Amino acid sequence: MSDPLVIFMPSGKRGRFPTGTPVLTAARQLGVDLDSVCGGRGICSKCQVQPGEGSFSKLGVTVAPDALSPFNAVEQRYDEKRGLRPGRRLGCQATVQSDVVIDVPAESQVHRQVIRKAASDRALTVDPATRLHLVTVEEPDMDAPSGDLERLRDALAAQWDLRDLTMPLPVLRTLQTALRKGNWQVTVAVNHHAGAIAGVYPGLRTDGLLGLAIDLGSTTIAAHLCDLATGEVRASGGIMNPQIRFGEDLMSRVSYAMMNPGGDVEMTTAVRSALADLAAELSGEAGVDARDIVEAVVVCNPVMHHLLLGVDPVELGQSPFALATSDALRLEARDLGLDALSPGARAYILPCIAGHVGADAAAVALSEAPDQADPLTLIVDVGTNAEILLGNRDRLLACSSPTGPAFEGAQISAGQRAAPGAIERVEIDADTKEPRFRVIGCDLWSDDPGFAAATEATGITGICGSGIIEAVAEMRLAGLLDAGGLIGSAAQTGTDRCVAEGRTHSFLLWQDGDRRILVTQGDIRAIQLAKSALYAGARLLMDELGVDTVDKVTLAGAFGAHISPRHAMVLGMIPDAPLDAVGSAGNAAGHGARMALCDVSARDRIETLVRQIQKVETAVAPRFQEHFVAANAIPHATAPFPHLGPLPDVSFNQSSGGRRRRR
Amino acid sequence: MSDPLVIFMPSGKRGRFPTGTPVLTAARQLGVDLDSVCGGRGICSKCQVQPGEGSFSKLGVTVAPDALSPFNAVEQRYDEKRGLRPGRRLGCQATVQSDVVIDVPAESQVHRQVIRKAASDRALTVDPATRLHLVTVEEPDMDAPSGDLERLRDALAAQWDLRDLTMPLPVLRTLQTALRKGNWQVTVAVNHHAGAIAGVYPGLRTDGLLGLAIDLGSTTIAAHLCDLATGEVRASGGIMNPQIRFGEDLMSRVSYAMMNPGGDVEMTTAVRSALADLAAELSGEAGVDARDIVEAVVVCNPVMHHLLLGVDPVELGQSPFALATSDALRLEARDLGLDALSPGARAYILPCIAGHVGADAAAVALSEAPDQADPLTLIVDVGTNAEILLGNRDRLLACSSPTGPAFEGAQISAGQRAAPGAIERVEIDADTKEPRFRVIGCDLWSDDPGFAAATEATGITGICGSGIIEAVAEMRLAGLLDAGGLIGSAAQTGTDRCVAEGRTHSFLLWQDGDRRILVTQGDIRAIQLAKSALYAGARLLMDELGVDTVDKVTLAGAFGAHISPRHAMVLGMIPDAPLDAVGSAGNAAGHGARMALCDVSARDRIETLVRQIQKVETAVAPRFQEHFVAANAIPHATAPFPHLGPLPDVSFNQSSGGRRRRR
């Protein structure tokens, strides 16, 4: 008679095992993903399984009620102490007696799909690089002296078949105490991706390892503190990048490094201490010990990347924009100044795509996965630089375009960062030319009753990036602005809100006594430059692929989440596309960081993908300049925008006598 | 016709190569040790060879005058600029034309034997872990962006077949500047032992890499600064271990760590900064840049080992004396606070043998190599702890014995460290009982004319370790001391120099007015304890091997170099042996460190040997106590000392009436 057949679900993996084989052993031999921290000692309860019973016609087996050994004392004790759900067994205790179908519930799998509502709506695969392994270590013997570390290594090899793991000095410092406190039984956190021991804890530890997914932006540093076993976000937060005091945008920071000896070191120190502060803040918020953070994943643009590593970014400021290193980096977290995390904490930095297209763009590619889909997708991550990806499963291109900070509210007369009090939405009545708007921190429109009272606390302080885009687009739609970007006079537009300022006009968005918020001709020009750069970058990639249209446009980044697709298209920021094909991906870079944190296979995926991405350098492409110039109009003339419908046909060219005319 | 035969001498390696094969290429294919930094570009001149001519009957070849290609333009230019010795060729330029015998001179070999007069008289094999490799790196290309590091890695793989090398962040920081300064040609220092890039230098660099061999003792930290290519000692020096302020001996430092929270950290900080100071001092003395130091090798006892690593040594202070780690350690030098060395400098710490027998004893084993010889050798390294090795090529044993600091002059009434002014040699006339002595810093004996004037500067300040040993042994030889260790009275000994102090007597070694140097009964007891511990350790190992005598006794350490073997034997410090079989090995631990620094194969050798050494723990061996008690006499009674000849048969036991008697 042949050995009993064991079939694991949902994987369907099957094999025959001698009667009496523990379920966990069978699972391991078949490569079934069944968790275990204690390695079969019956104490961690991670290996819970649910045996089936009766006839499984599709699988061709009938399972007897006694297909597994009876509930044993260990299971009994566990059930009494902690409670085992009906039908559940401990995989290391239950042994195979006859043919059996065994379901591995999601919570007993190391590798699992989770769908979260918070922090991101996307599915996330959890398959952490760092796992826990309980080992029993031999006690020291004077007659055969060997180090505690060497005996720990022996135990990991014998009990888990884990070899050649490195142990950083800070972990070695904790080893002897942990071994003695745990009475020679310790749980070892092993970072399998780095081949390193990340921590040693006395006794059995089954959970609570944490990781930080960090999106290190030029302006803001955002991070999620995640439970590595579940992917759950325990806390999220952001702080300003303190490097701002050395320069608002990337190039001004590169200049600072060039002009000031030691300037790069100052900026490195600043950003590292901000990361450390953020880690402490999030740990405090989640009520956890920062020393339980065993991994950090960082995504950032190339200049931030170099400054975080302590590499002078000067080469990134001049052609040919050579990165010091482009590959993904596996470091010790303390190398980045993250000393307060677990003593063995590791850092993983995603690869950079090119000198202007960083690990943040790689994270967006990881998160949005255009390479795994058929539609030709244009992904735009707007910041001080816009990173642009275009492609599908056949081919993927990337470039970066120097949009400047206008989209972030800088270089705009009344511009400001997105903060309470900033105008973020604008509508202008096409007939009356009267504007209304909303400010951040208030759900009412400015012409709703109660708006004044509701905004009393914040005031109306300026206009942020999404606000200025809507304002300019609405001005164009309302006929206050011509295709060339000129604001009409009061006479030309029929509204007193168009006020003369020198030789040009401004549009008065809001006034309260002396305080006014205007959209000036200068503001329009700044937005035109930024949107031309963005469009020219996208267009350059489309040329490279030989296409005139795209199937899908994804706006990534916090900014992308707040832009109205229609206004972006009126402005000519993005190529024409059906409005329902334009969507926001939210903080895709941050999500990519979280994916790389929680799912070790995502790291291989992005490292492979980055090598396949075709890099296009905008800075030296003659066609970029051509597209840039041609894209100046609102919307521009180089491509038709059939999905927009007709726009007001106005021209306020002053040299033509200042008269409003129809062509 | 077959291809020309190429025979390399002195290795005798031979092979046939197509006409036109460069000599360097042939050497590489045969695995002949022929140096090259530039990889065959004809610019480093490291691959010089000397072709033979005429008949080589033993080798069975006749070499024609044109066996190699004629002197080419590259060789011509090199000869004009730098001068090539007559008959010498550049191995990368000269090509094989017919059968040839090629001599590789010593200076063209990477791996070589050198005999130095300075720092040590021993032969040293030079085969450094860190070697220089010139590479030409592709310039960055915007259209195929990749990091400078990735292109450097490609060049190392393509031009040197070197792969998977790590690059520490501090080296990465220097990479971009070096590449541009060298116009994309750089010399890379590769630590082949660590698989790491230790430095990147612009253009061609052929020499000047340095290493530190550090002997980190409880009292003194000594180091040699060596040229890694030649083994030459560029500077040597020592400083006091600043940890002394936390405790004179090891156990008092362990106690300090136990009693004072953070005490271990204080001691770690102190020793690391002392190492950094010593590195700076030696660099200054040698007139070199500390940033050219790419390697450091450290030997030390287990407590120093743990304190250097930052591991609390508390476990070493109590049974079972468990080491945190016993294996050799490959670290970055900056991990030990050696930040001022080369940014990629590595540290190698020799393995520890046991909880009481450290990397210093391993270094002694490496240096003295008792495992490679037939005579049964006893090696004693005397410090606050004595490390004892016993064995030959069949078997090697090791133990440590707690001698305490008496041999270092501590716990001795007039004791002091070995410093100018300290009495280091003593003779006592057997008839007159009059002593004479020498002090450190003066070559005259105290009864020589001019002694007073010659010692005026230093004075006579005390008695050091070797001095007290000679004093005690001479007292025994002169009949002033009985076998039990009692000093006789003036009446018993017939000299007024035996003065009563309470119930015991002291021997007056020197007096100048009020200032006196005495050997007290307490001093004798302290020396008896120390020598009993030392002898008991040696005896324990002899028991383990089942032997009563040894073939050879080697006294290691600075102290060992100053002890007179005969006096040591009179004292009973070491087992009886013919006097010419007792020798000093000088600073064997320091020499072992230098071997491990300059010869990478020595590291494998000691790591293998340490695993084979049988460790004997004295602290819990009942026989150790027995031997210790039995070894109290001077010399002791447990083993005969036939080589000593008869000693005065005196007894000053006070209970027997204080009379001098003959048994």
Tab-separated table of C-alpha atoms in Angstrom, chain A residues 86-206:
chain	number	residue	atom	x	y	z
A	86	PRO	CA	-12.755	24.891	15.454
A	87	GLY	CA	-11.239	22.462	13.000
A	88	ARG	CA	-7.805	24.056	13.215
A	89	ARG	CA	-4.708	21.982	13.942
A	90	LEU	CA	-1.081	22.823	14.646
A	91	GLY	CA	0.829	21.678	11.564
A	92	CYS	CA	3.856	20.638	13.574
A	93	GLN	CA	1.799	18.412	15.901
A	94	ALA	CA	-0.781	16.808	13.633
A	95	THR	CA	0.671	13.895	11.692
A	96	VAL	CA	-0.555	12.326	8.484
A	97	GLN	CA	-2.425	9.022	8.916
A	98	SER	CA	-4.198	8.642	5.553
A	99	ASP	CA	-4.978	10.668	2.427
A	100	VAL	CA	-5.740	14.223	3.415
A	101	VAL	CA	-6.536	17.656	1.981
A	102	ILE	CA	-5.110	20.449	4.100
A	103	ASP	CA	-6.081	24.060	3.758
A	104	VAL	CA	-3.437	26.620	4.705
A	105	PRO	CA	-5.395	29.663	5.864
A	106	ALA	CA	-4.126	33.076	4.759
A	107	GLU	CA	-2.815	33.957	8.214
A	108	SER	CA	-0.593	30.863	8.230
A	109	GLN	CA	1.103	31.873	4.983
A	110	VAL	CA	4.254	33.981	5.052
A	111	HIS	CA	3.608	35.145	1.520
A	112	ARG	CA	0.156	36.601	1.200
A	113	GLN	CA	-2.024	39.057	-0.654
A	114	VAL	CA	-3.563	41.736	1.478
A	115	ILE	CA	-5.958	44.451	0.479
A	116	ARG	CA	-5.842	47.462	2.714
A	117	LYS	CA	-8.261	50.300	2.932
A	118	ALA	CA	-5.922	52.633	4.741
A	119	ALA	CA	-2.839	54.324	3.297
A	120	SER	CA	-3.550	52.909	-0.152
A	121	ASP	CA	-6.355	51.074	-1.793
A	122	ARG	CA	-4.095	48.777	-3.664
A	123	ALA	CA	-3.467	45.109	-3.146
A	124	LEU	CA	-0.154	44.443	-1.510
A	125	THR	CA	1.761	41.218	-1.503
A	126	VAL	CA	3.387	40.491	1.825
A	127	ASP	CA	6.519	38.371	1.698
A	128	PRO	CA	8.975	40.071	4.015
A	129	ALA	CA	12.739	39.844	3.692
A	130	THR	CA	13.075	39.551	7.459
A	131	ARG	CA	11.690	36.485	9.182
A	132	LEU	CA	11.817	35.078	12.691
A	133	HIS	CA	13.427	31.765	13.546
A	134	LEU	CA	13.459	30.194	16.991
A	135	VAL	CA	16.639	28.301	17.794
A	136	THR	CA	17.997	26.431	20.774
A	137	VAL	CA	21.678	27.204	21.156
A	138	GLU	CA	24.194	24.934	22.838
A	139	GLU	CA	25.471	26.242	26.129
A	140	PRO	CA	29.147	27.145	26.323
A	141	ASP	CA	31.482	24.366	27.311
A	142	MET	CA	34.868	25.192	28.784
A	143	ASP	CA	36.332	22.009	27.434
A	144	ALA	CA	35.305	22.809	23.877
A	145	PRO	CA	35.294	26.582	23.934
A	146	SER	CA	33.645	28.356	21.061
A	147	GLY	CA	31.966	31.737	20.847
A	148	ASP	CA	28.287	32.270	21.479
A	149	LEU	CA	27.998	33.523	17.901
A	150	GLU	CA	29.570	30.376	16.519
A	151	ARG	CA	27.140	28.214	18.475
A	152	LEU	CA	24.234	30.397	17.322
A	153	ARG	CA	25.412	29.890	13.739
A	154	ASP	CA	25.621	26.143	14.314
A	155	ALA	CA	22.052	26.172	15.620
A	156	LEU	CA	20.757	28.164	12.632
A	157	ALA	CA	22.457	25.727	10.282
A	158	ALA	CA	21.241	22.613	12.082
A	159	GLN	CA	17.727	23.761	12.948
A	160	TRP	CA	16.884	25.981	9.947
A	161	ASP	CA	19.499	25.122	7.329
A	162	LEU	CA	20.541	28.790	7.394
A	163	ARG	CA	24.229	29.392	6.695
A	164	ASP	CA	26.718	32.151	5.989
A	165	LEU	CA	24.718	34.862	7.705
A	166	THR	CA	26.637	37.962	8.691
A	167	MET	CA	26.166	39.557	12.076
A	168	PRO	CA	26.814	43.285	12.374
A	169	LEU	CA	28.773	44.380	15.446
A	170	PRO	CA	25.769	46.172	17.010
A	171	VAL	CA	23.833	42.889	17.014
A	172	LEU	CA	26.820	40.983	18.354
A	173	ARG	CA	26.764	43.385	21.286
A	174	THR	CA	23.255	42.183	22.209
A	175	LEU	CA	23.886	38.486	21.661
A	176	GLN	CA	25.209	37.287	25.000
A	177	THR	CA	22.489	38.967	27.040
A	178	ALA	CA	19.725	37.649	24.785
A	179	LEU	CA	21.021	34.081	24.957
A	180	ARG	CA	21.192	34.083	28.729
A	181	LYS	CA	17.884	35.880	29.198
A	182	GLY	CA	16.248	33.346	26.887
A	183	ASN	CA	17.964	30.471	28.666
A	184	TRP	CA	19.698	29.503	25.396
A	185	GLN	CA	16.523	29.733	23.374
A	186	VAL	CA	16.345	32.829	21.185
A	187	THR	CA	14.381	34.034	18.214
A	188	VAL	CA	16.613	35.286	15.442
A	189	ALA	CA	15.396	37.868	12.954
A	190	VAL	CA	17.092	36.935	9.694
A	191	ASN	CA	17.098	39.321	6.767
A	192	HIS	CA	17.153	36.774	3.968
A	193	HIS	CA	17.615	39.457	1.338
A	194	ALA	CA	20.808	40.731	2.945
A	195	GLY	CA	21.996	37.388	4.290
A	196	ALA	CA	22.326	39.038	7.685
A	197	ILE	CA	21.122	38.580	11.227
A	198	ALA	CA	19.011	41.598	12.030
A	199	GLY	CA	18.245	40.882	15.659
A	200	VAL	CA	18.348	38.304	18.422
A	201	TYR	CA	15.497	38.183	20.945
A	202	PRO	CA	15.294	36.102	24.134
A	203	GLY	CA	12.844	33.214	23.970
A	204	LEU	CA	10.019	32.954	21.464
A	205	ARG	CA	9.026	36.005	19.484
A	206	THR	CA	6.400	35.572	16.797
